[in-house]
Amino acid sequence: MGSLVSSQWLKACLEGNLDIVEHFVENGQDVNFAESGGATGLIVASGDGKANVVRFLLSKGARVDHQTIDAGNSALFCAVVKGHLEVCKLLVAKGADVNQGTNVGLSPWLLACAKGHLDIVEHFVEHCGQDVNFASSGGVTGLMCASGEGKPNVVRFLLSKGARVDRTMDDGNTALDLAVSNGHGEIVELLTRHASASAN
C-alpha cells in the first residue's frame, strides 16, 4: 500500500470518518496495518475516543493486543489516557488485557487509577474481574498510583473493594508513603483511617 493511502487510512480512523474507513476496508485495506511506529487504525481511533470506528474495526478483526513500537501503547492504554469509557468497554469485551504493560511497565489498569478515571476503574473491577491488589513489575498497585497522584475518589473505591494498604513496591514505598511525599493530605487521612479500622 502506498504511503499516501496508508496515511489517509490512519487519518480517517483518527477523525472518526466511518464512511471513509468502511470504504478503505471494502477496497482491501488491512485493518491491522501499522505505520512505522506501530500505530494502527484501532490505536489512533481508540486514543481519540472514536467509538463508531473502534466498533467497526473490531468487527473486522482488528487486533486488540497490538502495541506501538516506540512506547508499547495498546489501543486500551490509549483509550484510558483521555478517559474514553465507551471505547474501553468495547476493547475489553473483545479481550483487551487491562494489565498489558507498556515499554515502561505502565498498564491500562494502573493508568486509569493514576488518572482518576473512576468510571473506568469501576468497569475494570466490576465487569472484567480485575484484582484490585494486582501488582505490576516493581510491585506497583492501583492504590499506589491513585494515592501518589492524589485521586481520592479512586482511593476510596479501591479500599472499599479490599485494596491492601500494606503492600510495598520493590523500593519499599507504600501507598501511604507516596501520598505523604506528594502532599495529598486527604488521601493520607483515608489510608490511615482504613489501616486503623483494619487493625481493630
Coordinates of N, CA and C in Angstrom, one line a residue:
M1 N 0.8 -1.2 0.0 CA 0.0 0.0 0.0 C 0.9 1.2 0.0
G2 N 0.5 2.2 -0.8 CA 1.3 3.5 -0.9 C 1.2 4.2 0.4
S3 N 2.3 5.0 0.7 CA 2.3 5.8 1.9 C 1.2 6.8 2.0
L4 N 0.8 7.4 0.9 CA -0.3 8.3 0.9 C -1.6 7.7 1.3
V5 N -1.9 6.5 0.8 CA -3.1 5.8 1.2 C -3.1 5.4 2.6
S6 N -1.9 4.9 3.1 CA -1.8 4.4 4.5 C -2.0 5.6 5.4
S7 N -1.4 6.8 5.1 CA -1.6 7.9 6.0 C -3.0 8.4 6.0
Q8 N -3.7 8.3 4.9 CA -5.1 8.7 4.8 C -6.0 7.7 5.6
W9 N -5.6 6.5 5.6 CA -6.3 5.4 6.3 C -6.3 5.8 7.8
L10 N -5.1 6.1 8.3 CA -5.0 6.4 9.7 C -5.7 7.7 10.1
K11 N -5.6 8.7 9.2 CA -6.3 9.9 9.4 C -7.8 9.7 9.5
A12 N -8.4 8.9 8.6 CA -9.8 8.6 8.6 C -10.2 8.0 10.0
C13 N -9.4 7.0 10.4 CA -9.6 6.4 11.7 C -9.6 7.4 12.9
L14 N -8.5 8.2 12.9 CA -8.3 9.2 13.9 C -9.5 10.2 14.0
E15 N -10.0 10.6 12.8 CA -11.0 11.6 12.8 C -12.4 11.0 12.9
G16 N -12.5 9.7 12.9 CA -13.8 9.1 13.1 C -14.7 9.1 11.9
N17 N -14.1 9.2 10.7 CA -14.8 9.2 9.5 C -15.2 7.8 9.1
L18 N -16.3 7.3 9.6 CA -16.6 5.9 9.4 C -16.9 5.5 8.0
D19 N -17.6 6.4 7.2 CA -17.8 6.1 5.8 C -16.5 5.9 5.1
I20 N -15.5 6.7 5.3 CA -14.3 6.6 4.6 C -13.5 5.3 5.1
V21 N -13.6 5.0 6.4 CA -12.9 3.8 6.9 C -13.6 2.6 6.3
E22 N -14.9 2.6 6.2 CA -15.6 1.4 5.6 C -15.2 1.3 4.1
H23 N -15.1 2.5 3.4 CA -14.7 2.5 2.0 C -13.3 1.8 1.8
F24 N -12.3 2.2 2.7 CA -11.0 1.6 2.6 C -11.0 0.1 2.8
V25 N -11.8 -0.3 3.8 CA -11.9 -1.8 4.1 C -12.5 -2.5 2.9
E26 N -13.6 -2.0 2.4 CA -14.3 -2.6 1.2 C -13.3 -2.7 0.0
N27 N -12.3 -1.9 0.0 CA -11.4 -1.9 -1.1 C -10.0 -2.5 -0.8
G28 N -10.1 -3.4 0.3 CA -8.9 -4.2 0.6 C -8.0 -3.7 1.6
Q29 N -8.3 -2.7 2.3 CA -7.4 -2.2 3.4 C -7.3 -3.2 4.5
D30 N -6.1 -3.5 4.9 CA -5.8 -4.4 6.0 C -6.1 -3.6 7.3
V31 N -7.0 -4.1 8.1 CA -7.4 -3.3 9.3 C -6.3 -3.4 10.4
N32 N -5.3 -4.3 10.2 CA -4.2 -4.4 11.2 C -2.9 -3.7 10.6
F33 N -3.1 -3.0 9.5 CA -1.9 -2.2 9.0 C -1.3 -1.3 10.1
A34 N 0.0 -1.3 10.3 CA 0.6 -0.5 11.3 C 1.7 0.4 10.6
E35 N 1.7 1.7 10.9 CA 2.7 2.5 10.3 C 4.1 2.2 11.0
S36 N 5.1 2.9 10.6 CA 6.5 2.6 11.1 C 6.6 2.6 12.6
G37 N 5.9 3.4 13.3 CA 6.0 3.5 14.7 C 5.1 2.5 15.4
G38 N 4.3 1.7 14.6 CA 3.5 0.7 15.2 C 2.0 1.1 15.4
A39 N 1.7 2.3 15.1 CA 0.3 2.7 15.3 C -0.6 2.1 14.3
T40 N -1.8 1.6 14.7 CA -2.8 1.1 13.8 C -4.0 2.0 13.8
G41 N -5.0 1.6 12.9 CA -6.2 2.4 12.9 C -7.0 2.3 14.3
L42 N -6.9 1.1 14.9 CA -7.6 0.8 16.1 C -7.0 1.7 17.2
I43 N -5.7 1.8 17.2 CA -5.0 2.5 18.3 C -5.3 4.0 18.2
V44 N -5.2 4.6 17.0 CA -5.5 6.0 16.9 C -7.0 6.3 17.1
A45 N -7.9 5.5 16.6 CA -9.3 5.7 16.9 C -9.6 5.6 18.4
S46 N -9.0 4.6 19.0 CA -9.2 4.4 20.5 C -8.7 5.6 21.3
G47 N -7.6 6.1 20.9 CA -7.0 7.2 21.7 C -7.8 8.5 21.5
D48 N -8.5 8.6 20.4 CA -9.3 9.8 20.2 C -10.8 9.6 20.5
G49 N -11.1 8.5 21.1 CA -12.5 8.2 21.5 C -13.5 8.0 20.4
K50 N -13.1 7.5 19.3 CA -14.0 7.3 18.1 C -14.6 5.9 18.2
A51 N -15.6 5.8 19.1 CA -16.2 4.5 19.3 C -16.8 3.9 18.1
N52 N -17.4 4.7 17.2 CA -18.0 4.1 16.0 C -17.0 3.4 15.1
V53 N -15.8 4.0 15.0 CA -14.7 3.4 14.2 C -14.2 2.2 14.9
V54 N -14.0 2.3 16.2 CA -13.5 1.2 17.0 C -14.4 0.0 16.9
R55 N -15.7 0.2 17.0 CA -16.6 -0.9 16.9 C -16.5 -1.6 15.6
F56 N -16.4 -0.8 14.5 CA -16.3 -1.3 13.2 C -15.0 -2.1 13.0
L57 N -13.9 -1.5 13.4 CA -12.6 -2.2 13.2 C -12.6 -3.5 14.0
L58 N -13.1 -3.5 15.2 CA -13.2 -4.8 16.0 C -14.0 -5.8 15.3
S59 N -15.1 -5.4 14.6 CA -16.0 -6.3 13.9 C -15.3 -6.9 12.7
K60 N -14.2 -6.2 12.2 CA -13.4 -6.7 11.1 C -12.1 -7.4 11.5
G61 N -12.0 -7.7 12.7 CA -10.8 -8.5 13.2 C -9.6 -7.7 13.6
A62 N -9.8 -6.4 13.9 CA -8.6 -5.6 14.4 C -8.1 -6.2 15.7
R63 N -6.8 -6.3 15.8 CA -6.1 -6.9 17.0 C -6.1 -6.0 18.1
V64 N -6.6 -6.4 19.3 CA -6.7 -5.5 20.5 C -5.4 -5.5 21.2
D65 N -4.5 -6.5 21.0 CA -3.3 -6.6 21.8 C -2.1 -6.0 21.1
H66 N -2.2 -5.4 20.0 CA -1.1 -4.8 19.2 C -0.6 -3.6 20.0
Q67 N 0.7 -3.4 20.1 CA 1.3 -2.3 20.8 C 2.2 -1.5 19.8
T68 N 2.3 -0.2 20.1 CA 3.2 0.7 19.3 C 4.6 0.3 19.6
I69 N 5.5 0.5 18.7 CA 6.9 0.1 18.9 C 7.7 1.1 19.8
D70 N 7.4 2.4 19.7 CA 8.2 3.3 20.5 C 7.9 3.3 22.0
A71 N 6.6 3.2 22.3 CA 6.2 3.3 23.7 C 5.6 2.0 24.3
G72 N 5.1 1.1 23.3 CA 4.4 -0.1 23.8 C 3.0 0.2 24.2
N73 N 2.4 1.2 23.6 CA 1.0 1.6 23.9 C 0.0 0.7 23.1
S74 N -1.0 0.2 23.8 CA -2.1 -0.6 23.2 C -3.2 0.3 22.9
A75 N -4.2 -0.2 22.2 CA -5.4 0.6 22.0 C -6.1 0.9 23.3
L76 N -6.2 0.0 24.2 CA -6.8 0.2 25.5 C -6.1 1.2 26.3
F77 N -4.8 1.2 26.3 CA -4.0 2.2 27.0 C -4.3 3.5 26.5
C78 N -4.3 3.7 25.2 CA -4.6 5.0 24.6 C -6.0 5.5 24.9
A79 N -7.0 4.6 25.0 CA -8.3 5.0 25.3 C -8.4 5.5 26.8
V80 N -7.6 4.8 27.7 CA -7.6 5.2 29.1 C -7.0 6.6 29.3
V81 N -6.0 6.9 28.5 CA -5.3 8.2 28.7 C -6.3 9.4 28.8
K82 N -7.3 9.4 27.9 CA -8.2 10.5 27.9 C -9.6 10.1 28.5
G83 N -9.6 8.9 29.1 CA -10.9 8.6 29.8 C -12.0 8.2 28.9
H84 N -11.8 7.6 27.8 CA -12.9 7.2 26.9 C -13.5 5.8 27.3
L85 N -14.5 5.9 28.2 CA -15.1 4.7 28.8 C -15.7 3.8 27.8
E86 N -16.5 4.4 26.9 CA -17.2 3.6 25.9 C -16.2 2.7 25.1
V87 N -15.1 3.4 24.6 CA -14.1 2.7 23.9 C -13.5 1.6 24.7
C88 N -13.2 1.9 26.0 CA -12.6 0.9 26.9 C -13.5 -0.3 27.0
K89 N -14.8 -0.1 27.1 CA -15.8 -1.2 27.2 C -15.7 -2.1 26.0
L90 N -15.7 -1.4 24.8 CA -15.6 -2.2 23.5 C -14.4 -3.0 23.5
L91 N -13.3 -2.5 23.9 CA -12.0 -3.2 23.8 C -11.9 -4.4 24.7
V92 N -12.3 -4.2 26.0 CA -12.2 -5.3 26.9 C -13.2 -6.4 26.6
A93 N -14.3 -6.0 26.0 CA -15.3 -7.0 25.6 C -14.7 -7.9 24.5
K94 N -13.7 -7.4 23.8 CA -13.0 -8.2 22.7 C -11.7 -8.8 23.3
G95 N -11.5 -8.8 24.6 CA -10.3 -9.4 25.2 C -9.1 -8.6 25.4
A96 N -9.2 -7.3 25.3 CA -8.1 -6.4 25.6 C -7.7 -6.6 27.1
D97 N -6.4 -6.7 27.3 CA -5.8 -7.0 28.7 C -5.6 -5.7 29.4
V98 N -6.3 -5.6 30.6 CA -6.1 -4.4 31.4 C -4.8 -4.3 32.0
N99 N -4.0 -5.4 32.1 CA -2.7 -5.4 32.7 C -1.6 -5.5 31.7
Q100 N -1.9 -5.3 30.4 CA -0.8 -5.3 29.4 C 0.1 -4.1 29.6
G101 N 1.4 -4.3 29.9 CA 2.3 -3.2 30.2 C 2.8 -2.5 29.0
T102 N 3.2 -1.3 29.1 CA 3.9 -0.5 28.1 C 5.4 -0.9 28.2
N103 N 6.2 -0.2 27.4 CA 7.6 -0.4 27.5 C 8.2 0.0 28.8
V104 N 7.5 0.8 29.6 CA 8.0 1.2 30.9 C 7.2 0.5 32.0
G105 N 6.3 -0.4 31.7 CA 5.6 -1.2 32.7 C 4.3 -0.6 33.1
L106 N 3.8 0.5 32.5 CA 2.6 1.1 32.9 C 1.4 0.4 32.1
S107 N 0.4 0.0 32.8 CA -0.7 -0.7 32.2 C -2.0 0.2 32.2
P108 N -3.0 -0.2 31.3 CA -4.3 0.5 31.4 C -4.8 0.6 32.8
W109 N -4.7 -0.5 33.5 CA -5.3 -0.5 34.9 C -4.6 0.5 35.8
L110 N -3.3 0.5 35.8 CA -2.5 1.5 36.6 C -2.8 2.9 36.2
L111 N -2.8 3.1 34.9 CA -3.1 4.4 34.3 C -4.4 5.0 34.7
A112 N -5.5 4.1 34.6 CA -6.8 4.5 35.0 C -6.9 5.0 36.5
C113 N -6.1 4.2 37.3 CA -6.1 4.6 38.7 C -5.3 5.9 38.9
A114 N -4.2 6.1 38.2 CA -3.4 7.3 38.4 C -4.1 8.5 37.8
K115 N -4.9 8.4 36.8 CA -5.6 9.5 36.1 C -6.9 9.8 36.9
G116 N -7.3 9.0 37.8 CA -8.5 9.2 38.5 C -9.8 9.0 37.7
H117 N -9.7 8.1 36.7 CA -10.9 7.8 35.9 C -11.7 6.7 36.6
L118 N -12.5 7.1 37.6 CA -13.2 6.2 38.4 C -14.2 5.3 37.6
D119 N -14.8 5.9 36.6 CA -15.8 5.0 35.8 C -15.1 3.9 35.1
I120 N -13.8 4.1 34.7 CA -13.1 3.0 34.0 C -12.6 2.1 35.0
V121 N -12.1 2.6 36.2 CA -11.6 1.7 37.2 C -12.7 0.8 37.7
E122 N -13.9 1.3 37.9 CA -15.0 0.5 38.3 C -15.4 -0.5 37.3
H123 N -15.3 -0.2 36.0 CA -15.7 -1.1 35.0 C -14.7 -2.3 35.0
F124 N -13.4 -1.9 35.1 CA -12.4 -3.0 35.1 C -12.6 -4.0 36.3
V125 N -12.9 -3.4 37.4 CA -13.1 -4.3 38.6 C -14.4 -5.1 38.5
E126 N -15.5 -4.4 38.2 CA -16.8 -5.0 38.3 C -17.2 -5.8 37.1
H127 N -16.6 -5.5 35.9 CA -17.0 -6.2 34.7 C -15.9 -7.0 34.1
C128 N -14.7 -6.8 34.5 CA -13.5 -7.5 33.9 C -12.8 -8.4 34.9
G129 N -13.3 -8.3 36.2 CA -12.7 -9.2 37.2 C -11.3 -8.8 37.6
Q130 N -11.0 -7.5 37.4 CA -9.6 -7.0 37.8 C -9.4 -7.2 39.3
D131 N -8.3 -7.8 39.7 CA -7.9 -7.9 41.1 C -7.3 -6.5 41.5
V132 N -8.0 -5.9 42.5 CA -7.5 -4.6 43.0 C -6.1 -4.6 43.6
N133 N -5.6 -5.8 44.0 CA -4.3 -5.9 44.5 C -3.3 -6.4 43.6
F134 N -3.6 -6.4 42.3 CA -2.7 -6.8 41.3 C -1.5 -5.9 41.3
A135 N -0.3 -6.4 41.3 CA 0.9 -5.6 41.3 C 1.7 -5.8 40.0
S136 N 2.1 -4.7 39.3 CA 2.9 -4.8 38.1 C 4.4 -5.1 38.5
S137 N 5.2 -5.2 37.5 CA 6.7 -5.3 37.8 C 7.1 -4.1 38.6
G138 N 7.8 -4.3 39.6 CA 8.2 -3.2 40.5 C 7.3 -3.2 41.7
G139 N 6.2 -4.0 41.7 CA 5.3 -4.1 42.9 C 4.3 -3.0 42.9
V140 N 4.1 -2.3 41.8 CA 3.2 -1.1 41.9 C 1.7 -1.6 41.7
T141 N 0.9 -1.1 42.6 CA -0.6 -1.4 42.6 C -1.4 -0.2 42.2
G142 N -2.6 -0.4 41.9 CA -3.5 0.7 41.6 C -3.7 1.7 42.7
L143 N -3.7 1.2 43.9 CA -3.9 2.0 45.1 C -2.7 3.0 45.2
M144 N -1.5 2.4 44.9 CA -0.3 3.3 45.0 C -0.3 4.4 43.9
C145 N -0.8 4.1 42.7 CA -0.9 5.1 41.7 C -1.9 6.1 42.0
A146 N -3.1 5.7 42.5 CA -4.1 6.7 42.9 C -3.7 7.6 44.1
S147 N -3.0 7.0 45.0 CA -2.5 7.7 46.2 C -1.4 8.7 45.8
G148 N -0.5 8.3 45.0 CA 0.6 9.1 44.6 C 0.2 10.3 43.7
E149 N -0.9 10.1 43.0 CA -1.3 11.1 42.0 C -2.5 11.9 42.6
G150 N -2.9 11.6 43.9 CA -3.9 12.5 44.5 C -5.3 12.3 44.0
K151 N -5.7 11.0 43.9 CA -7.1 10.7 43.3 C -7.9 10.1 44.4
P152 N -8.5 10.9 45.4 CA -9.2 10.3 46.5 C -10.5 9.5 46.1
N153 N -11.1 9.8 45.0 CA -12.3 9.1 44.5 C -11.9 7.6 44.2
V154 N -10.8 7.4 43.6 CA -10.3 6.1 43.2 C -9.8 5.4 44.5
V155 N -9.1 6.1 45.3 CA -8.6 5.5 46.6 C -9.8 4.9 47.4
R156 N -10.8 5.7 47.5 CA -12.0 5.3 48.3 C -12.6 4.0 47.7
F157 N -12.7 4.0 46.4 CA -13.3 2.8 45.7 C -12.4 1.6 45.9
L158 N -11.1 1.7 45.7 CA -10.2 0.6 45.8 C -10.2 0.0 47.3
L159 N -10.2 0.9 48.2 CA -10.3 0.5 49.6 C -11.6 -0.3 49.9
S160 N -12.7 0.2 49.3 CA -14.0 -0.5 49.5 C -14.0 -1.8 48.9
K161 N -13.1 -2.1 47.9 CA -13.0 -3.4 47.3 C -11.9 -4.3 47.8
G162 N -11.3 -3.8 48.9 CA -10.3 -4.7 49.6 C -8.9 -4.4 49.2
A163 N -8.6 -3.3 48.6 CA -7.2 -2.9 48.3 C -6.4 -2.9 49.6
R164 N -5.2 -3.5 49.6 CA -4.3 -3.6 50.8 C -3.4 -2.4 50.9
V165 N -3.5 -1.7 52.0 CA -2.6 -0.5 52.2 C -1.2 -0.9 52.6
D166 N -1.0 -2.2 53.0 CA 0.3 -2.6 53.5 C 1.3 -3.1 52.4
R167 N 0.8 -3.1 51.1 CA 1.6 -3.6 50.0 C 2.8 -2.6 49.8
T168 N 4.0 -3.2 49.5 CA 5.1 -2.3 49.2 C 5.7 -2.5 47.8
M169 N 6.2 -1.4 47.2 CA 6.9 -1.5 46.0 C 8.2 -2.1 46.2
D170 N 8.9 -2.5 45.1 CA 10.2 -3.1 45.3 C 11.2 -2.1 46.0
D171 N 11.0 -0.8 45.9 CA 11.8 0.2 46.6 C 11.4 0.4 48.0
G172 N 10.4 -0.3 48.5 CA 10.0 -0.2 49.9 C 8.8 0.8 50.1
N173 N 8.5 1.6 49.2 CA 7.4 2.6 49.4 C 6.0 1.9 49.4
T174 N 5.1 2.5 50.2 CA 3.7 2.1 50.3 C 2.9 3.2 49.7
A175 N 1.6 2.9 49.5 CA 0.6 3.9 49.1 C 0.7 5.1 50.0
L176 N 0.8 4.9 51.3 CA 0.8 6.0 52.3 C 2.1 6.8 52.1
D177 N 3.2 6.2 51.8 CA 4.5 6.9 51.6 C 4.3 7.8 50.4
L178 N 3.7 7.3 49.3 CA 3.5 8.1 48.1 C 2.6 9.3 48.4
A179 N 1.5 9.1 49.1 CA 0.6 10.2 49.4 C 1.3 11.2 50.3
V180 N 2.0 10.8 51.2 CA 2.7 11.8 52.1 C 3.7 12.6 51.3
S181 N 4.6 11.9 50.5 CA 5.6 12.6 49.8 C 5.1 13.5 48.7
N182 N 3.9 13.3 48.3 CA 3.3 14.2 47.3 C 2.3 15.2 47.9
G183 N 2.2 15.2 49.2 CA 1.4 16.2 49.9 C -0.1 16.0 49.8
H184 N -0.6 14.8 49.6 CA -2.0 14.6 49.5 C -2.7 14.2 50.8
G185 N -3.0 15.3 51.6 CA -3.5 15.1 52.9 C -4.8 14.3 53.1
E186 N -5.7 14.5 52.1 CA -7.0 13.8 52.2 C -6.8 12.3 52.1
I187 N -5.8 11.9 51.2 CA -5.5 10.5 51.0 C -4.8 9.9 52.1
V188 N -3.9 10.7 52.7 CA -3.2 10.2 53.9 C -4.2 9.9 55.0
E189 N -5.2 10.8 55.2 CA -6.3 10.5 56.1 C -7.1 9.3 55.8
L190 N -7.4 9.1 54.5 CA -8.2 7.9 54.1 C -7.4 6.6 54.4
L191 N -6.1 6.6 54.1 CA -5.3 5.4 54.2 C -5.1 5.1 55.7
T192 N -4.8 6.1 56.5 CA -4.5 5.8 57.9 C -5.8 5.4 58.6
R193 N -6.9 6.0 58.3 CA -8.2 5.6 58.9 C -8.5 4.2 58.5
H194 N -8.3 3.8 57.3 CA -8.6 2.4 56.8 C -7.7 1.4 57.5
A195 N -6.4 1.8 57.6 CA -5.4 0.9 58.3 C -5.8 0.7 59.7
S196 N -6.2 1.7 60.4 CA -6.6 1.6 61.8 C -7.9 0.7 62.0
A197 N -8.8 0.9 61.1 CA -10.1 0.1 61.1 C -9.8 -1.3 60.9
S198 N -8.8 -1.6 59.9 CA -8.5 -3.0 59.6 C -7.8 -3.7 60.7
A199 N -7.0 -2.9 61.5 CA -6.3 -3.4 62.7 C -7.2 -3.8 63.8
N200 N -8.3 -3.2 63.9 CA -9.2 -3.5 65.0 C -10.2 -4.6 64.8

